[in-house]
Amino acid sequence: MEIGVLRRDGRTDPFFDGTARDRLVIRRCAACDRWFAPDQAGCPECGAGELEWAEAAGTATLVTWTVTHGRPAADGTAPPPAFLALVELTEGPWLHARLDGIDPAALREGLPLRARFRHPGAGESYVLFGPEG
Ligand SMILES: [Zn+2]
């Protein structure tokens, strides 16, 4: 499955500056030391209005996943299935991301994962998660 060309929207610039450098940069509340997904605005824990951007470790565990099968091409060949996952970062936030290099038989809740970065020719770099190690 193709992800399509990603374009930054201004609010997410630090996230994409991070993926361009193989860094997972997400939101962190300096006031209460909690971490949040990149699209979080304001801290729901302590009410702080401003969240800083901070680099996460890039490690996560698998929460849940789904397999999507793309539409076959005109010649009948089917694209490889894509694994779309919800992962829990070591810092706590949950992210939606594709899995990469995964053995479907090895998929289980709690599977250790590590961020991997892709740098397409067009559009922004993005993050996938593959097996730890
Ligand atoms: Zn807070």
GROMACS .gro file of N, CA, C and O and ligand atoms in nm, residues 29-34 36 42-48 51, ligand 1:
model
   61
   29CYS      N    1   0.526   1.770   2.787
   29CYS     CA    2   0.488   1.878   2.876
   29CYS      C    3   0.601   1.900   2.975
   29CYS      O    4   0.631   1.813   3.057
   30ALA      N    5   0.664   2.017   2.968
   30ALA     CA    6   0.776   2.047   3.058
   30ALA      C    7   0.728   2.060   3.202
   30ALA      O    8   0.802   2.030   3.295
   31ALA      N    9   0.603   2.102   3.219
   31ALA     CA   10   0.552   2.126   3.355
   31ALA      C   11   0.533   1.996   3.433
   31ALA      O   12   0.564   1.990   3.551
   32CYS      N   13   0.482   1.893   3.367
   32CYS     CA   14   0.453   1.771   3.442
   32CYS      C   15   0.526   1.649   3.386
   32CYS      O   16   0.500   1.536   3.429
   33ASP      N   17   0.617   1.669   3.292
   33ASP     CA   18   0.703   1.563   3.240
   33ASP      C   19   0.622   1.447   3.183
   33ASP      O   20   0.652   1.331   3.207
   34ARG      N   21   0.518   1.478   3.107
   34ARG     CA   22   0.444   1.374   3.035
   34ARG      C   23   0.463   1.393   2.886
   34ARG      O   24   0.484   1.504   2.840
   36PHE      N   25   0.340   1.321   2.478
   36PHE     CA   26   0.216   1.312   2.400
   36PHE      C   27   0.249   1.291   2.252
   36PHE      O   28   0.361   1.316   2.207
   42GLY      N   29  -0.164   2.125   2.392
   42GLY     CA   30  -0.198   2.150   2.531
   42GLY      C   31  -0.194   2.022   2.612
   42GLY      O   32  -0.213   1.912   2.560
   43CYS      N   33  -0.168   2.037   2.741
   43CYS     CA   34  -0.153   1.920   2.828
   43CYS      C   35  -0.284   1.890   2.900
   43CYS      O   36  -0.332   1.972   2.978
   44PRO      N   37  -0.345   1.772   2.875
   44PRO     CA   38  -0.470   1.737   2.944
   44PRO      C   39  -0.448   1.702   3.091
   44PRO      O   40  -0.543   1.695   3.167
   45GLU      N   41  -0.322   1.678   3.130
   45GLU     CA   42  -0.294   1.639   3.268
   45GLU      C   43  -0.290   1.760   3.361
   45GLU      O   44  -0.353   1.761   3.465
   46CYS      N   45  -0.213   1.863   3.321
   46CYS     CA   46  -0.194   1.977   3.411
   46CYS      C   47  -0.250   2.106   3.353
   46CYS      O   48  -0.249   2.209   3.420
   47GLY      N   49  -0.299   2.101   3.230
   47GLY     CA   50  -0.361   2.219   3.172
   47GLY      C   51  -0.264   2.316   3.107
   47GLY      O   52  -0.306   2.422   3.060
   48ALA      N   53  -0.135   2.282   3.103
   48ALA     CA   54  -0.037   2.370   3.038
   48ALA      C   55  -0.077   2.389   2.892
   48ALA      O   56  -0.115   2.294   2.822
   51LEU      N   57   0.312   2.284   2.474
   51LEU     CA   58   0.393   2.163   2.487
   51LEU      C   59   0.522   2.185   2.409
   51LEU      O   60   0.521   2.244   2.302
  134ZN      ZN   61   0.139   1.889   3.185
   0.00000   0.00000   0.00000
